[in-house]
Coordinates of C-alpha atoms in Angstrom, one line a residue:
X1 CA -10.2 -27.0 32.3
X2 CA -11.6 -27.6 29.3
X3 CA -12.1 -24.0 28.5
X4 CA -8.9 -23.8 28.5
X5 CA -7.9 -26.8 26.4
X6 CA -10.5 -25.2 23.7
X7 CA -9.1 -22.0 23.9
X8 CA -5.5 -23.1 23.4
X9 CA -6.7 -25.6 20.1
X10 CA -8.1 -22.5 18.8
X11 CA -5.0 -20.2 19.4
X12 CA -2.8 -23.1 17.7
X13 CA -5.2 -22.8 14.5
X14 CA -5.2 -19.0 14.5
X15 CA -1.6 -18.0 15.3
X16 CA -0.5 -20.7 12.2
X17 CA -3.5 -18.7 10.0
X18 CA -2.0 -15.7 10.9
X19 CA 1.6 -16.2 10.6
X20 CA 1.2 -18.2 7.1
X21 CA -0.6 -14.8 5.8
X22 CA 2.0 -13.1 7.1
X23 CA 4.0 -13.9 4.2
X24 CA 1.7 -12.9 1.9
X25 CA 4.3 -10.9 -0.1
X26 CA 5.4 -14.5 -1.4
X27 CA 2.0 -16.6 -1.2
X28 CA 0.4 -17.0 -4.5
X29 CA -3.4 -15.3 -4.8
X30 CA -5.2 -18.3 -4.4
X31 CA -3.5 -19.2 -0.8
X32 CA -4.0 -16.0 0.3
X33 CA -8.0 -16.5 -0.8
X34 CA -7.6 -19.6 1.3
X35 CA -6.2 -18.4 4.8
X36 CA -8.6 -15.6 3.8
X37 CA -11.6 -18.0 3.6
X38 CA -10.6 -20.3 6.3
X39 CA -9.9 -17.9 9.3
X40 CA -13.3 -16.1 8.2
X41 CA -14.9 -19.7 8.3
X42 CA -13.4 -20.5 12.0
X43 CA -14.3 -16.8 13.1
X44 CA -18.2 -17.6 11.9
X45 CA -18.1 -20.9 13.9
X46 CA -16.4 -19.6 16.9
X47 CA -18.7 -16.2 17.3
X48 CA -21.5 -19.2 17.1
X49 CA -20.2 -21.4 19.6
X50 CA -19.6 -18.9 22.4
X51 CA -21.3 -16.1 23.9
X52 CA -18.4 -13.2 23.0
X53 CA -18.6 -10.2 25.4
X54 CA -18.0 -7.4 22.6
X55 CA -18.3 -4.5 25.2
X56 CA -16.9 -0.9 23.8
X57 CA -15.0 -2.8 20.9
X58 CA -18.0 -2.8 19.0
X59 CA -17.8 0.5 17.9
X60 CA -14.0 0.2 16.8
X61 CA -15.3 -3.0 14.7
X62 CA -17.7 -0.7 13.1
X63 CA -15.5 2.3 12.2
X64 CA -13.0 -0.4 10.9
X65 CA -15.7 -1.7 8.4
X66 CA -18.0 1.0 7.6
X67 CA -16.3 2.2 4.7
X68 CA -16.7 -1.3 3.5
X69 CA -20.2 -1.5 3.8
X70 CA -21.3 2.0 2.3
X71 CA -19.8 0.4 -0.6
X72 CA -21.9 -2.4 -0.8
X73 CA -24.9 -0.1 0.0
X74 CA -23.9 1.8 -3.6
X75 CA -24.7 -1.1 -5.2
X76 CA -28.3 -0.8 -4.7
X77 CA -28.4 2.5 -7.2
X78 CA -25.0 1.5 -9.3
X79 CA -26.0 0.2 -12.9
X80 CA -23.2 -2.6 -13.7
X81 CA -23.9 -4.6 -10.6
X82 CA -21.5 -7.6 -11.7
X83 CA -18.8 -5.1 -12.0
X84 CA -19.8 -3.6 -8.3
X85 CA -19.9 -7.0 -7.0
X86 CA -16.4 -7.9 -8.8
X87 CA -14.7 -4.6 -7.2
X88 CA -16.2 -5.8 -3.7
X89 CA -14.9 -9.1 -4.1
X90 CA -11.4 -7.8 -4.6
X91 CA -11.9 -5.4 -1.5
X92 CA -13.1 -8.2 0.6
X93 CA -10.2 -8.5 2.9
X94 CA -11.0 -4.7 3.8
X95 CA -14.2 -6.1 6.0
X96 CA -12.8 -9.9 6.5
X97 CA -9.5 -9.0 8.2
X98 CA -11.3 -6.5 10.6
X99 CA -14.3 -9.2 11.5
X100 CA -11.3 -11.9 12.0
X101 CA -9.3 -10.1 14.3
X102 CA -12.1 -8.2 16.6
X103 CA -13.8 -11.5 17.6
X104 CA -10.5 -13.4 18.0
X105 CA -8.9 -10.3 20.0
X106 CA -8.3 -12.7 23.0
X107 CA -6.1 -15.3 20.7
X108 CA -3.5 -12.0 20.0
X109 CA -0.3 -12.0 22.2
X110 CA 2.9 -9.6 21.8
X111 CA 5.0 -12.5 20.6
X112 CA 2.4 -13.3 17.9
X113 CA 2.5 -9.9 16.7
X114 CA 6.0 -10.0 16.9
X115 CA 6.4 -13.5 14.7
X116 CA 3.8 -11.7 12.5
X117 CA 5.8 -8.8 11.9
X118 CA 9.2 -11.0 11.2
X119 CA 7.7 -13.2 8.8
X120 CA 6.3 -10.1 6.9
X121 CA 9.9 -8.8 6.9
X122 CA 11.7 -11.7 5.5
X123 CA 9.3 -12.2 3.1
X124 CA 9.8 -8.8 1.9
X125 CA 13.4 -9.1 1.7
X126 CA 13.2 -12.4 0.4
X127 CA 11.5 -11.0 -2.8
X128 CA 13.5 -8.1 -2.8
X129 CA 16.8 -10.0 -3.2
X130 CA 15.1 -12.1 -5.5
X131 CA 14.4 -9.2 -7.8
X132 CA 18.3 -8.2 -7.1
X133 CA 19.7 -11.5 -8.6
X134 CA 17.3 -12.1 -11.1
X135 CA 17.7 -8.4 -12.4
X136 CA 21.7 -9.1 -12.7
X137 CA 21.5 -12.0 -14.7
X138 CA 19.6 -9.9 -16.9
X139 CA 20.8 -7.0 -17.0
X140 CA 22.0 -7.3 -20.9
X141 CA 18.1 -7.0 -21.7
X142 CA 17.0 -4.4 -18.6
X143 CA 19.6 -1.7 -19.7
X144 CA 19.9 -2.0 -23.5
X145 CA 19.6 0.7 -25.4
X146 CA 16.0 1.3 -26.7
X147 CA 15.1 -1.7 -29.6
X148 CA 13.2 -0.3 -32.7
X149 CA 10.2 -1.5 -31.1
X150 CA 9.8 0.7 -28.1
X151 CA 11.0 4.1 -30.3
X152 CA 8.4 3.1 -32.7
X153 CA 5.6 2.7 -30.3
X154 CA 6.0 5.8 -28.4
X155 CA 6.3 7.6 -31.7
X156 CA 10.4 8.7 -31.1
X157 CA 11.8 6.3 -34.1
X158 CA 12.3 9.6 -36.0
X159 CA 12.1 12.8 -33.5
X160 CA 14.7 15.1 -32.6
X161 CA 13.3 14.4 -28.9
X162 CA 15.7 11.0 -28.5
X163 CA 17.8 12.7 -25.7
X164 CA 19.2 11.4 -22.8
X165 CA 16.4 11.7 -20.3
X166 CA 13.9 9.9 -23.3
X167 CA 16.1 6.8 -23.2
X168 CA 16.3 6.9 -19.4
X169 CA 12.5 6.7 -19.5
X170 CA 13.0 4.3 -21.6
X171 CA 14.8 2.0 -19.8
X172 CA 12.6 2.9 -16.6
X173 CA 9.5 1.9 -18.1
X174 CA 11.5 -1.7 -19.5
X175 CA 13.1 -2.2 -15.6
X176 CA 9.7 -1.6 -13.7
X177 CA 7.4 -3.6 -16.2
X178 CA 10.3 -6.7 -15.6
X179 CA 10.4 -6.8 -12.0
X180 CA 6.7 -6.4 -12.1
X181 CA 6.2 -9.1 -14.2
X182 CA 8.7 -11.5 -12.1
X183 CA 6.6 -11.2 -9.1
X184 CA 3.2 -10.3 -10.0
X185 CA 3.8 -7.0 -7.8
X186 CA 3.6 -3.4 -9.0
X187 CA 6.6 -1.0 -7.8
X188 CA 4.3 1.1 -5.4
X189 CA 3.2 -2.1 -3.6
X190 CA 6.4 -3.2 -3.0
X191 CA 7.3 0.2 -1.9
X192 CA 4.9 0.4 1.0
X193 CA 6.3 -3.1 1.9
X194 CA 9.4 -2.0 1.7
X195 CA 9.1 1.0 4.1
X196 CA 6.8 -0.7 6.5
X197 CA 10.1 -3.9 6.5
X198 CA 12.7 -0.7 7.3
X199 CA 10.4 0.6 10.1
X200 CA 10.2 -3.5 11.8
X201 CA 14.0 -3.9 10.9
X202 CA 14.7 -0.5 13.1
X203 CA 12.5 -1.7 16.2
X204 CA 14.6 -4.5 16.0
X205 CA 17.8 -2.8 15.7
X206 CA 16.3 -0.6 19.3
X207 CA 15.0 -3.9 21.0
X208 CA 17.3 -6.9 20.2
X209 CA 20.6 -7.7 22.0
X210 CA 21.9 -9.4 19.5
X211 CA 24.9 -8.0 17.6
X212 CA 24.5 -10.2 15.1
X213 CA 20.7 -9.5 14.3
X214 CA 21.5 -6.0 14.7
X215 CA 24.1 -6.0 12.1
X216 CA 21.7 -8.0 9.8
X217 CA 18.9 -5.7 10.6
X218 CA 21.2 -2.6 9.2
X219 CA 22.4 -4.5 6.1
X220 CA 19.0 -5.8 5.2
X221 CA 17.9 -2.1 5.7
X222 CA 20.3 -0.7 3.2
X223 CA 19.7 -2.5 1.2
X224 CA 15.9 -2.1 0.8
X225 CA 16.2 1.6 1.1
X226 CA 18.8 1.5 -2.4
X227 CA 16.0 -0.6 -4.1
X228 CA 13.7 1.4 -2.9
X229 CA 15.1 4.6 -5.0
X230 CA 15.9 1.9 -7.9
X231 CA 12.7 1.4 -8.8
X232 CA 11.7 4.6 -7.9
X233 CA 8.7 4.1 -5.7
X234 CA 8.1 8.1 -5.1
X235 CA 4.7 7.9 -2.7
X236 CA 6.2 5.2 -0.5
X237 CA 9.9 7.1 -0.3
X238 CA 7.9 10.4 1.0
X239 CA 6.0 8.5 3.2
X240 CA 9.1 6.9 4.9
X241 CA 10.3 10.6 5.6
X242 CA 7.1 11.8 6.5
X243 CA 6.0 8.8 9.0
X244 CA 9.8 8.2 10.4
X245 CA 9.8 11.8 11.6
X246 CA 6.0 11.3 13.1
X247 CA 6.4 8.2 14.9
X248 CA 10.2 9.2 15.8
X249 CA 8.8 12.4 17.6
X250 CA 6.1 10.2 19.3
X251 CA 8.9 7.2 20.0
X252 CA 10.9 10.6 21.8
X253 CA 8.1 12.1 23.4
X254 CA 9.7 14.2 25.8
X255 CA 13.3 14.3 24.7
X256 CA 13.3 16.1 21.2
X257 CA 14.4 19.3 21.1
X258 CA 15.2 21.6 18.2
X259 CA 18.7 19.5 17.8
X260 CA 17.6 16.5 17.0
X261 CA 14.7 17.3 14.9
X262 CA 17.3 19.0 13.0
X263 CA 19.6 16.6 12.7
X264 CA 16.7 13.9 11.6
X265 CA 15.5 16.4 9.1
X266 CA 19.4 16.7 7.8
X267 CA 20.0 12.8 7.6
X268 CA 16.3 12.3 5.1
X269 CA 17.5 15.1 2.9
X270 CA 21.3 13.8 2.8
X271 CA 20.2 10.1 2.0
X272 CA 17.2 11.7 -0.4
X273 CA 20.2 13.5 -2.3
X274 CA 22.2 10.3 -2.7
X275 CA 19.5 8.7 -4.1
X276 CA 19.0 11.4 -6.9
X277 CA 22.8 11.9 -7.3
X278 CA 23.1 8.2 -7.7
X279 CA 20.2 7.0 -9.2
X280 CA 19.3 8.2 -12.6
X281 CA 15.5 6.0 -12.7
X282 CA 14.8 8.1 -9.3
X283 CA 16.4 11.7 -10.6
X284 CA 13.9 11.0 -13.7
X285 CA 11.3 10.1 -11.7
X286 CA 11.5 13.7 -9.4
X287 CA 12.5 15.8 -12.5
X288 CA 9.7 14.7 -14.6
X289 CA 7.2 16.4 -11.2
X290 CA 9.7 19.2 -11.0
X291 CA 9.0 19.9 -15.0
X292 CA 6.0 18.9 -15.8
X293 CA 2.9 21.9 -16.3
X294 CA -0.3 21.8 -14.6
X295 CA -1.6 20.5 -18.1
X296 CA -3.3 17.8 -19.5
X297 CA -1.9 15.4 -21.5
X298 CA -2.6 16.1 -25.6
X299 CA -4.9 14.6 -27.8
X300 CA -2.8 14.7 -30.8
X301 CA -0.3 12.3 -32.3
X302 CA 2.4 13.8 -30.2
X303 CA 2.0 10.6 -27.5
X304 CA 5.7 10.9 -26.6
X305 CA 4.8 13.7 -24.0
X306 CA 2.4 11.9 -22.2
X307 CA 4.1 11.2 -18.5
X308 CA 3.1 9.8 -15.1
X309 CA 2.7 12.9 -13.8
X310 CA 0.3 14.5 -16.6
X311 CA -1.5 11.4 -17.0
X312 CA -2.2 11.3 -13.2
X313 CA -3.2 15.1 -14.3
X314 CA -6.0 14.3 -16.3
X315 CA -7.3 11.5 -13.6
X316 CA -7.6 13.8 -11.2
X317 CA -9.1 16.4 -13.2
X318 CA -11.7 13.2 -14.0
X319 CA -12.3 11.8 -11.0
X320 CA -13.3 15.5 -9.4
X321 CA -15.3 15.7 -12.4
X322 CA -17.3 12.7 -11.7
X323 CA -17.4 13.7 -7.9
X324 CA -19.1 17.4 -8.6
X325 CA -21.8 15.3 -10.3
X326 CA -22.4 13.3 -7.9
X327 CA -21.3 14.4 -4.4
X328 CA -24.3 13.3 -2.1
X329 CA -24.4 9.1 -3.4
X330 CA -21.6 8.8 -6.0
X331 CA -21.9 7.0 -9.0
X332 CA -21.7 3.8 -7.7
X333 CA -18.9 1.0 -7.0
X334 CA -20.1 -0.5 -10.4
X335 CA -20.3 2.4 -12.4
X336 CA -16.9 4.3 -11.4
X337 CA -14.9 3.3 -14.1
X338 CA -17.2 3.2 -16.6
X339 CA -18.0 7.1 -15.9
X340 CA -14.0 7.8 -16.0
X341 CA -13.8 6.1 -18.9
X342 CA -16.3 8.7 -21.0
X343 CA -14.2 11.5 -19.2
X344 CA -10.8 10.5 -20.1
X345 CA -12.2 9.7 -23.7
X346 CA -14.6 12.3 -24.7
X347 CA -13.0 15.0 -22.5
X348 CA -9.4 14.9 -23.0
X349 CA -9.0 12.2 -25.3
X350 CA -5.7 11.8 -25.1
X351 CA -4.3 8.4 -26.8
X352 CA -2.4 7.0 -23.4
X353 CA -6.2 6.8 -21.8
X354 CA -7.3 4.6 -24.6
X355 CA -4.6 2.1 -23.8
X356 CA -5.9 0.6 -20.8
X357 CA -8.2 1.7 -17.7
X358 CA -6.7 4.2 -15.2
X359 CA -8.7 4.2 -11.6
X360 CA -9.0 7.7 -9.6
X361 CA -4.9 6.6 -8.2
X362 CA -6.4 8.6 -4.9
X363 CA -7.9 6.4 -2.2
X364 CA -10.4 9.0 -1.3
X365 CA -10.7 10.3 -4.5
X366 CA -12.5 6.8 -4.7
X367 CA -14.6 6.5 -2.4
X368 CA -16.2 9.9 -2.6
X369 CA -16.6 8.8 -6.6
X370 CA -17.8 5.3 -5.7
X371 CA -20.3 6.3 -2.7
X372 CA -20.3 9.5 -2.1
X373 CA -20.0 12.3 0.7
X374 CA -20.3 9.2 3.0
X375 CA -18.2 6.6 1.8
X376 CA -15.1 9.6 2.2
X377 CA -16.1 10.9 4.9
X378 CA -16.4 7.5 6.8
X379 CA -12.9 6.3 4.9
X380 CA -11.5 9.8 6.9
X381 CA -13.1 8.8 10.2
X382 CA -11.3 5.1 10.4
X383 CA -8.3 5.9 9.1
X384 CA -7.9 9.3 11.7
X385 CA -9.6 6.4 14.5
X386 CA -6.3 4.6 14.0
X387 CA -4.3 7.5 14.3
X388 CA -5.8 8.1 16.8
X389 CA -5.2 4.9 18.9
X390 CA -1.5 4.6 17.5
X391 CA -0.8 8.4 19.2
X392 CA -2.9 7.4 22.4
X393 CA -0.9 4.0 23.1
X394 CA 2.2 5.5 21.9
X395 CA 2.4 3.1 19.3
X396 CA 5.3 4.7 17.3
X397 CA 5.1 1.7 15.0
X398 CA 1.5 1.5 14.5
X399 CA 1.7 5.3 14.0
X400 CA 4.1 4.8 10.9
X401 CA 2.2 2.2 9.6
X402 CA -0.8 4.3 9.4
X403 CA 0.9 7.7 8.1
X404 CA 3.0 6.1 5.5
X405 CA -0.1 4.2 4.5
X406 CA -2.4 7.2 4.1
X407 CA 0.4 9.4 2.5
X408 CA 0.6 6.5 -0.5
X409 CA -3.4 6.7 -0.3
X410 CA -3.3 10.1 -2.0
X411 CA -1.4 8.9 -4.9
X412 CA -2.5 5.3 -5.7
X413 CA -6.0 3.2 -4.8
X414 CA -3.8 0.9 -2.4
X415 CA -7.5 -1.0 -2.2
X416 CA -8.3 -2.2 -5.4
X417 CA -5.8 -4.7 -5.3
X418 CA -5.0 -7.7 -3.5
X419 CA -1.5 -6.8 -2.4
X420 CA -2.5 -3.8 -1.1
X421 CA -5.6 -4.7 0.9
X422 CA -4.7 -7.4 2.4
X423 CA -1.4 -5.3 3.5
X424 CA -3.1 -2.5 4.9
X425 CA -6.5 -4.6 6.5
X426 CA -3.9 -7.2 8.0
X427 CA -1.8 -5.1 9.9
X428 CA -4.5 -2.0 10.9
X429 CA -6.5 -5.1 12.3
X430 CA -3.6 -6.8 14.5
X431 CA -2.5 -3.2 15.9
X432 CA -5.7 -1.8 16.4
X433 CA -7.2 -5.0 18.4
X434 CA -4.4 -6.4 20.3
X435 CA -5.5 -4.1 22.4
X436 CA -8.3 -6.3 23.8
X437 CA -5.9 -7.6 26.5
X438 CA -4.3 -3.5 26.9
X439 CA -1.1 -5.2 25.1
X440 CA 0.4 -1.6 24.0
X441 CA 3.6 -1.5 22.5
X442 CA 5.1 2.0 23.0
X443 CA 8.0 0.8 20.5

């Protein structure tokens, strides 16, 4: 009996932990750092206090974190320790998360999960219709024409190269930096969100009975797919094609047959039209790939042809060049940036890398700079061991998760910020160990 009355005190105190965080999107840095801190305190204390039977778990736990911990292990050859211990500090949710969800596996139930998930979706619409109101009232500033200013800095207050598309990127650049600036949330973050909120809004519209949630499910999703293509999150849009048509196919096991796959494949390149037709940030956005050489940005005064795309260019370009020179250990967590740095400055030189940092924008990219053949290879093996376990519970939701997840991974360092680790470490760690009581969701 009392057992029992401890274990139900401690579900109270987790499942309000866990549901708070689930609203991270909204929660200031330092509460987050607190639910953080606190669930890893009562995890510490409860692992002490009780004799927890880990049995095969233990090597799921270890997968989870390893990646994490070859990290810490480059410290011991990187140079800038403080700056190795800073990047760690920031990456800590990737090893607390995992730790606090393993050894409290028997506190997760299906309708905790479910809560979890809700929360996480208003809050992302929440802030998404935030954005939408704040961005009318404004919308004199957003979409004026290009000041004096902005021509002068990005050298066009006298060139014959002030066309159409340059004040459209323009304009762009103004909208994104504003609605990053009102929420303290870059556009690719909010992206993967996004898609991961239009993915929980569709198991609802499947699973309630509810007309009225359904209807609300449909209208909320519309409206985060538009904004999604407004502020032209391009990782994040290709991996809601790419992971819908996965974890559809695994949600249909059985039942797809060349018609339907067709038809899916038909509606994502119908609404992915629209969106270009429509949208002239998000036609910009896939023109600028479409045009853009396999060059490197210039080092000469002609900083107005610097893009996204060539920038990332020369990143890449870096970051390989820092991993063929150290593929065995890496350079070290500490020591990443600082050896990118002498790249993009005594190799390419352009002006746009003198600006501000620019990290390896690949998540394996990363690792294999930071710590080596090991650090990637063990980054491969947990993320493909949650694949894995999303495919063999027919998780078609966990499955999304993890594709869309890992497509944006080749594109951005999802890690090396708060709202992207604590995203992708909270929700890999409540799929992956509800499992301790076999609750498998094949939704």
């Amino acid at each position: 009996m009392i057992n029992r009355l401890l274990l139900l005190k401690n579900y109270d105190k987790f499942s309000l932990l866990v549901l708070l965080l689930s609203a991270f999107p909204i929660l200031p840095y330092v509460f987050r750092s607190i639910l953080l801190i606190t669930l890893a305190v009562l995890t510490i204390i409860h692992v002490f206090k009780t004799s927890d039977n880990t049995g095969n778990f233990n090597k799921t736990l270890l997968i989870t974190i390893l990646p994490f911990l070859i990290l810490m292990l480059s410290l011991s050859y990187t140079e800038d320790i403080n700056k190795g211990i800073q990047r760690l500090i920031q990456m800590m949710a990737f090893f607390v998360l995992p730790f606090v969800f393993y050894f409290n596996r028997h506190l997760i139930t299906l309708k905790l999960i479910d809560w979890s998930l809700n929360i996480f979706a208003v809050s992302v619409v929440a802030l998404v219709l935030y954005q939408c109101v704040y961005c009318l009232y404004f919308n004199e500033i957003i979409f004026s024409e290009p000041s004096q200013l902005e021509l002068k800095n990005l050298n066009l207050l006298n060139s014959n190269n002030l066309n159409e598309n340059a004040i459209n990127q323009i304009k762009l650049r103004r909208f994104r930096k504003f609605v990053t600036e009102i929420t303290d949330t870059h556009t690719t973050y909010q992206g993967i969100w996004i898609i991961f909120t239009i993915a929980v809004l569709f198991k609802n519209i499947l699973k309630r009975k509810s007309a009225v949630l359904k209807s609300l499910s449909v209208f909320f999703s519309i409206i985060l797919i538009t904004w999604l293509f407004i502020i032209s999150a391009r990782g994040p849009l290709i991996g809601l094609i790419l992971a819908s048509i996965a974890s559809f196919i695994l949600y249909k096991k059985g039942q797809i047959n060349l018609k339907i796959i067709t038809g899916l494949l038909i509606s994502l390149i119908l609404v992915f039209s629209l969106g270009y037709k429509a949208i002239p940030g998000f036609k910009l956005k896939v023109d600028e790939v479409l045009n853009t050489k396999l060059e490197l940005p210039t080092s000469g005064n002609d900083i107005y042809n610097f893009n996204s795309t060539n920038v990332r260019y020369g990143i890449y370009y870096c970051s390989i060049e820092v991993i063929k020179k150290n593929v065995f250990l890496g350079v070290g967590i500490g020591d990443l940036q600082k050896e990118l740095n002498s790249c993009f400055h005594n190799t390419i030189g352009a002006k746009v890398y003198f600006w501000r940092d620019f990290n390896t924008h690949n998540q394996f990219l990363f690792f294999f700079a930071s710590a080596g053949i090991l650090g990637v290879i063990s980054f491969i093996f947990s993320i493909f061991a949650s694949i894995y376990f999303a495919i063999t519970w027919k998780d078609s939701l966990f499955l999304f998760f993890i594709l869309s997840v890992l497509i944006v991974f080749l594109t951005e360092n999802v890690l090396s910020r708060s709202d992207g680790v604590i995203f992708y470490s909270f929700f890999n760690s409540l799929m992956l160990f509800k499992t301790a009581f076999k609750i498998n969701d094949s939704n």
